[in-house]
Coordinates of C-alpha atoms in Angstrom, one line a residue:
M1 CA 29.4 91.0 18.7
K2 CA 30.0 92.4 15.2
I3 CA 30.7 89.4 13.1
A4 CA 31.9 89.3 9.5
M5 CA 31.6 86.1 7.5
V6 CA 33.5 85.9 4.2
A7 CA 32.0 83.5 1.7
P8 CA 34.2 81.9 -1.0
E9 CA 34.5 83.8 -4.3
K10 CA 33.1 81.1 -6.5
L11 CA 29.3 81.4 -6.0
P12 CA 27.0 84.2 -4.9
L13 CA 25.0 84.1 -1.7
P14 CA 22.2 83.1 -1.3
G15 CA 23.1 80.2 -3.5
N16 CA 22.9 76.4 -4.0
G17 CA 26.5 75.6 -3.0
S18 CA 26.8 73.6 0.2
V19 CA 29.2 76.1 1.7
E20 CA 27.0 79.0 0.9
I21 CA 24.0 77.2 2.3
C22 CA 25.9 76.6 5.6
I23 CA 27.0 80.2 5.9
L24 CA 23.5 81.6 5.5
G25 CA 22.0 79.0 7.9
I26 CA 24.5 79.8 10.6
A27 CA 24.3 83.6 10.0
R28 CA 20.5 83.5 10.5
E29 CA 21.0 82.0 13.9
L30 CA 23.8 84.3 14.9
A31 CA 21.8 87.3 13.8
H32 CA 19.3 86.7 16.6
R33 CA 21.9 87.9 19.0
H34 CA 24.7 89.6 17.1
Q35 CA 25.3 92.0 14.2
V36 CA 26.2 89.8 11.2
T37 CA 27.6 90.9 7.9
I38 CA 28.2 88.3 5.1
I39 CA 30.6 89.3 2.3
S40 CA 29.9 87.4 -1.0
R41 CA 30.4 87.5 -4.7
Q42 CA 28.7 90.2 -6.8
M43 CA 26.7 88.9 -9.7
Q44 CA 24.3 90.4 -12.3
G45 CA 20.8 90.8 -10.9
L46 CA 21.9 90.9 -7.3
A47 CA 22.1 94.1 -5.3
A48 CA 25.5 95.2 -3.9
T49 CA 23.9 95.4 -0.4
E50 CA 20.9 93.5 0.8
Q51 CA 19.2 92.7 4.1
I52 CA 18.0 89.1 4.6
D53 CA 16.5 88.0 8.0
G54 CA 18.5 90.6 9.9
I55 CA 21.7 89.8 8.1
T56 CA 23.6 92.4 5.9
I57 CA 24.9 90.8 2.7
Q58 CA 27.5 92.9 0.9
R59 CA 28.6 91.7 -2.5
V60 CA 32.0 92.6 -4.1
P61 CA 33.5 91.9 -7.6
A62 CA 35.2 88.6 -8.0
T63 CA 37.2 88.6 -11.3
S64 CA 39.7 86.3 -9.6
P65 CA 40.3 85.0 -6.1
V66 CA 43.1 87.5 -5.5
M67 CA 41.0 90.5 -6.6
Y68 CA 38.0 89.2 -4.6
T69 CA 40.2 89.1 -1.4
K70 CA 41.4 92.6 -2.0
A71 CA 37.8 93.8 -2.4
V72 CA 36.9 92.0 0.8
I73 CA 39.7 93.7 2.7
R74 CA 38.6 97.1 1.4
L75 CA 35.1 96.5 2.6
L76 CA 36.3 95.2 6.0
S77 CA 38.4 98.3 6.5
Q78 CA 35.3 100.5 6.4
Q79 CA 34.3 99.5 10.0
P80 CA 35.7 97.4 12.8
Y81 CA 34.6 93.9 13.5
D82 CA 35.0 91.8 16.7
V83 CA 35.7 88.6 14.7
I84 CA 36.1 87.6 11.1
Q85 CA 35.2 84.1 9.8
V86 CA 36.5 83.0 6.4
D87 CA 35.0 79.8 4.9
N88 CA 37.0 77.2 3.0
R89 CA 39.7 79.5 1.7
P90 CA 43.0 79.3 3.7
R91 CA 44.8 81.7 1.3
S92 CA 42.2 84.3 1.5
M93 CA 42.1 83.9 5.3
A94 CA 45.8 84.4 5.7
T95 CA 45.7 87.5 3.5
I96 CA 42.9 88.9 5.6
K97 CA 44.7 88.1 8.8
R98 CA 47.7 90.0 7.7
A99 CA 45.5 93.0 6.9
F100 CA 43.8 92.8 10.4
P101 CA 46.4 91.4 12.8
R102 CA 44.5 92.5 15.9
T103 CA 41.2 91.0 14.9
P104 CA 40.5 87.3 15.6
V105 CA 40.2 85.4 12.3
V106 CA 38.5 82.0 12.2
L107 CA 39.0 79.6 9.3
Y108 CA 36.0 77.3 8.8
L109 CA 36.9 74.3 6.6
H110 CA 34.2 72.2 5.0
S111 CA 36.4 69.8 3.1
L112 CA 39.9 68.8 2.2
T113 CA 39.8 70.4 -1.2
F114 CA 41.6 73.7 -0.3
A115 CA 43.9 72.2 2.3
Q116 CA 46.2 70.1 0.3
P117 CA 49.4 69.0 2.1
G118 CA 52.6 70.9 1.9
P119 CA 54.7 73.6 3.7
S120 CA 53.0 76.5 1.8
K121 CA 49.5 75.4 2.9
L122 CA 50.8 74.9 6.5
A123 CA 52.1 78.4 6.5
L124 CA 48.7 79.7 5.6
M125 CA 46.9 77.5 8.2
K126 CA 49.2 78.9 10.9
K127 CA 47.8 82.4 10.3
A128 CA 44.3 81.4 11.6
D129 CA 43.5 82.2 15.2
W130 CA 41.3 79.1 15.2
I131 CA 40.2 76.5 12.7
A132 CA 36.6 75.1 12.8
V133 CA 36.0 71.8 10.9
N134 CA 32.6 70.1 10.3
S135 CA 33.4 66.6 11.5
H136 CA 35.9 64.5 13.5
S137 CA 36.8 62.7 10.3
L138 CA 37.9 65.9 8.7
R139 CA 39.8 66.9 11.8
Q140 CA 41.7 63.6 11.8
R141 CA 42.6 63.9 8.1
L142 CA 43.7 67.5 8.5
G143 CA 45.6 66.7 11.7
R144 CA 47.6 64.1 9.7
R145 CA 48.4 66.7 7.0
F146 CA 49.1 69.6 9.4
P147 CA 50.0 68.1 12.9
L148 CA 51.5 71.5 14.0
V149 CA 48.0 73.2 13.9
K150 CA 45.8 70.3 15.0
H151 CA 45.6 71.8 18.5
R152 CA 43.9 74.8 17.0
M153 CA 41.1 72.8 15.3
S154 CA 37.7 72.2 16.8
V155 CA 34.7 70.3 15.5
V156 CA 31.6 72.4 14.7
P157 CA 29.0 70.1 13.1
L158 CA 26.6 71.5 10.5
G159 CA 22.8 71.5 10.7
A160 CA 19.5 72.0 8.9
D161 CA 16.6 74.4 9.2
L162 CA 14.3 72.2 11.2
S163 CA 11.2 74.3 10.6
R164 CA 11.6 74.1 6.8
F165 CA 13.0 70.5 6.5
R166 CA 10.2 68.7 8.2
P167 CA 8.2 65.5 7.6
V168 CA 5.2 65.5 5.3
E169 CA 2.1 66.6 7.3
S170 CA -0.7 64.8 5.4
S171 CA -1.4 62.4 2.6
L172 CA -2.9 65.3 0.7
E173 CA 0.3 67.3 0.9
Q174 CA 2.3 64.3 -0.2
I175 CA 0.0 63.6 -3.2
H176 CA 0.4 67.3 -4.3
L177 CA 4.2 67.1 -4.0
R178 CA 4.5 63.8 -5.8
T179 CA 2.5 65.2 -8.7
Q180 CA 4.6 68.4 -8.7
F181 CA 7.9 66.4 -9.0
G182 CA 6.6 63.6 -11.2
V183 CA 6.7 60.8 -8.7
T184 CA 4.6 58.0 -10.1
K185 CA 5.8 54.7 -8.5
P186 CA 4.8 53.4 -5.1
F187 CA 8.4 53.6 -3.8
S188 CA 10.7 56.5 -4.8
I189 CA 14.5 56.8 -4.2
L190 CA 16.2 60.3 -4.2
Y191 CA 19.7 61.4 -4.9
V192 CA 20.7 65.0 -4.3
G193 CA 24.1 66.4 -5.1
R194 CA 26.7 66.9 -7.8
L195 CA 26.8 64.5 -10.7
I196 CA 30.4 63.5 -10.8
P197 CA 32.0 60.0 -10.7
G198 CA 33.1 60.2 -7.0
K199 CA 29.5 60.6 -5.9
G200 CA 28.5 57.1 -6.9
V201 CA 25.3 57.8 -8.8
D202 CA 26.2 55.0 -11.2
V203 CA 26.3 52.6 -8.3
L204 CA 22.9 53.8 -7.2
I205 CA 21.5 53.2 -10.7
R206 CA 22.8 49.6 -10.7
A207 CA 21.4 49.1 -7.2
T208 CA 18.0 50.3 -8.3
A209 CA 18.2 47.9 -11.3
L210 CA 18.4 45.0 -8.9
L211 CA 14.9 45.9 -7.5
Q212 CA 13.1 45.2 -10.7
Q213 CA 10.6 43.1 -8.8
Q214 CA 9.6 46.2 -6.8
P215 CA 7.8 49.1 -8.5
V216 CA 10.5 51.8 -7.8
Q217 CA 11.5 55.1 -9.3
L218 CA 14.8 56.9 -8.9
L219 CA 14.9 60.7 -8.9
V220 CA 18.3 62.5 -9.4
A221 CA 18.5 66.2 -8.4
G222 CA 21.8 67.9 -9.4
K223 CA 24.0 68.8 -12.3
G224 CA 27.3 67.7 -13.7
P225 CA 29.5 67.7 -16.8
P226 CA 27.5 66.9 -20.0
Y227 CA 29.6 63.9 -20.9
Y228 CA 29.0 62.3 -17.5
M229 CA 25.2 63.1 -17.6
R230 CA 25.1 61.2 -21.0
K231 CA 26.9 58.3 -19.4
L232 CA 24.4 58.1 -16.5
R233 CA 21.4 58.3 -18.9
E234 CA 22.9 55.5 -21.1
L235 CA 23.5 53.4 -18.0
A236 CA 19.9 53.9 -16.8
Q237 CA 18.5 53.0 -20.2
K238 CA 20.7 49.9 -20.4
Q239 CA 19.8 48.8 -16.9
K240 CA 16.1 49.5 -17.6
V241 CA 15.8 51.8 -14.5
H242 CA 12.9 54.3 -14.3
V243 CA 15.0 57.4 -13.5
S244 CA 14.0 61.0 -13.6
F245 CA 16.9 63.6 -13.9
R246 CA 15.4 66.7 -12.3
G247 CA 18.5 69.0 -12.8
Q248 CA 19.6 71.6 -10.3
I249 CA 16.8 72.4 -7.9
N250 CA 17.1 75.7 -5.9
H251 CA 17.9 75.0 -2.3
E252 CA 14.9 77.1 -1.2
H253 CA 12.6 74.5 -2.8
I254 CA 14.6 71.3 -2.1
D255 CA 12.7 70.6 1.1
Q256 CA 9.6 70.0 -0.9
L257 CA 11.3 67.4 -3.0
Y258 CA 12.4 65.5 0.2
R259 CA 8.7 65.4 1.3
A260 CA 7.7 64.0 -2.1
V261 CA 9.8 60.8 -2.0
D262 CA 10.3 57.7 0.2
C263 CA 14.0 57.6 1.0
L264 CA 17.3 59.3 0.2
V265 CA 20.5 57.5 -0.8
C266 CA 24.0 59.0 -0.6
P267 CA 26.3 56.5 -2.3
S268 CA 29.6 58.6 -2.1
Q269 CA 32.6 56.7 -3.3
E270 CA 35.2 59.2 -1.9
H271 CA 35.7 60.9 1.5
E272 CA 32.7 63.0 2.6
A273 CA 33.7 65.5 5.3
F274 CA 30.1 65.8 6.5
G275 CA 27.3 65.1 4.1
L276 CA 24.7 67.9 4.5
V277 CA 22.0 66.2 2.4
N278 CA 21.8 63.3 4.9
V279 CA 20.9 65.7 7.7
E280 CA 18.4 67.6 5.6
A281 CA 16.7 64.3 4.6
M282 CA 16.7 63.0 8.2
A283 CA 15.2 66.3 9.4
S284 CA 12.5 65.7 6.7
G285 CA 11.7 62.3 8.2
L286 CA 13.2 60.3 5.3
P287 CA 15.0 57.1 5.9
V288 CA 18.6 57.5 4.7
I289 CA 21.0 54.9 3.2
A290 CA 24.5 56.2 2.9
S291 CA 28.1 55.1 2.4
D292 CA 30.0 54.3 5.6
N293 CA 32.4 57.1 4.7
G294 CA 34.1 60.0 6.5
G295 CA 31.8 62.3 8.5
I296 CA 28.7 60.5 7.4
R297 CA 29.3 57.8 10.0
E298 CA 29.1 60.6 12.7
I299 CA 25.5 61.4 11.5
I300 CA 24.0 57.9 10.9
E301 CA 23.9 55.1 13.4
S302 CA 23.3 52.1 11.1
G303 CA 20.0 50.3 11.8
I304 CA 18.9 52.9 14.3
N305 CA 18.3 56.2 12.4
G306 CA 19.4 55.1 8.9
Y307 CA 21.7 52.6 7.2
L308 CA 25.4 52.7 6.5
V309 CA 26.8 50.7 3.6
T310 CA 30.3 49.4 4.4
A311 CA 31.0 47.8 1.0
Y312 CA 29.7 50.9 -0.8
K313 CA 31.3 50.1 -4.1
R314 CA 28.9 47.2 -4.5
P315 CA 25.4 48.0 -5.8
Q316 CA 24.1 44.8 -4.1
R317 CA 24.7 46.3 -0.6
F318 CA 22.6 49.3 -1.4
A319 CA 19.9 47.2 -3.1
S320 CA 19.5 45.0 0.0
Y321 CA 18.7 48.0 2.2
L322 CA 16.5 49.5 -0.4
Y323 CA 14.5 46.3 -0.6
K324 CA 14.0 46.4 3.2
L325 CA 12.5 49.8 3.0
A326 CA 10.4 49.2 -0.1
S327 CA 8.9 46.0 1.2
N328 CA 8.2 47.3 4.7
P329 CA 6.7 50.8 4.7
T330 CA 6.0 50.7 8.5
F331 CA 9.7 50.0 9.3
A332 CA 10.7 52.7 6.8
E333 CA 8.5 55.2 8.6
K334 CA 10.0 54.2 11.9
L335 CA 13.5 54.7 10.6
G336 CA 12.6 58.1 9.2
K337 CA 11.1 59.2 12.5
A338 CA 14.3 58.2 14.3
G339 CA 16.3 60.2 11.8
R340 CA 14.1 63.2 12.5
D341 CA 14.7 62.8 16.2
S342 CA 18.5 62.7 15.7
A343 CA 18.4 65.8 13.5
R344 CA 16.4 67.7 16.2
A345 CA 18.8 66.6 18.9
Y346 CA 22.1 67.1 17.3
F347 CA 22.0 68.8 13.9
S348 CA 20.3 72.2 14.0
W349 CA 21.8 75.6 12.9
A350 CA 21.1 76.8 16.5
R351 CA 23.6 74.2 17.8
T352 CA 26.2 75.1 15.1
A353 CA 25.9 78.8 16.0
M354 CA 26.2 78.0 19.7
H355 CA 29.6 76.2 19.1
L356 CA 30.8 79.2 17.0
E357 CA 29.7 81.8 19.6
A358 CA 31.7 80.0 22.3
T359 CA 34.8 80.1 20.0
Y360 CA 34.3 83.7 19.1
T361 CA 33.9 84.8 22.7
R362 CA 37.0 83.0 23.8
L363 CA 39.1 84.5 21.0
I364 CA 37.8 88.0 21.7
R365 CA 38.6 87.7 25.4
K366 CA 42.0 86.3 24.7

């Protein structure tokens, strides 16, 4: 098959955005058997055309979403494709479908952000030949917003690169990585993601403060608005929490950070469609504590391969699970191993690609 994958106009690819990470991970698997072209945003320092792992990446200008879509259509017109996948942009997808009415066009939605309720959005969604979503939770919410197109939606879970996201192999490797990332305490807690109020980093700081009897360290990897960063730093200082703000770490190096720490916490306070960081941490053999929220509960089975926090607005709930892990390293290791087994069984890019291949083939035959 000749497959075109259209990335959103906001960030370039390769990149650190979760959608861009997913597109590249899936494309790498599809490229083993198919001819894959990714169309992405052009940025200074990046070539207009590039080959990565058998994938062709073509970059076009993106002065606005509308101009980006027009540039994508011009590029798609240069050669025929068997199927076109558009990620997370219903409006762009609908415009592309109008330009190529005989080509199957798949919309892959990663969140609710660009699918707000209303008749205009419904009209756009109807243009898709099929809609892939990354969790049952997202499908249920979208189904309530757009019941007329729910029958066109199928769940295609995301994954991780299981060869790169792996458990630490030796104490020597872990010592080296801990030194590299400034991990100095016997028990280290990691947060990875955007630093915005809905992600619950403030709740995690308060939870860590409740573990003062334990020698713990909190590492925060991500970026956010300066005013909120100041607020988090002030809270950490007030709560006397040993926290290290690492800033944005390129995704190509983030696997090393997972291997340097002892657990990952995902304290999201708002709906998470999937929660890619949880899968990456589990694949790395880390025990994961996460909010019982949205698609996260489709990844973690509480007490088996991680912990789900039901009352996730309360720091005490996170603190109690953190104490269990910090005070029992053998159990923490067992939980991390179970998470790794779950990731290998259910959350690989190979499985994601297999689901998409089946949908592509059915649409082409139809």
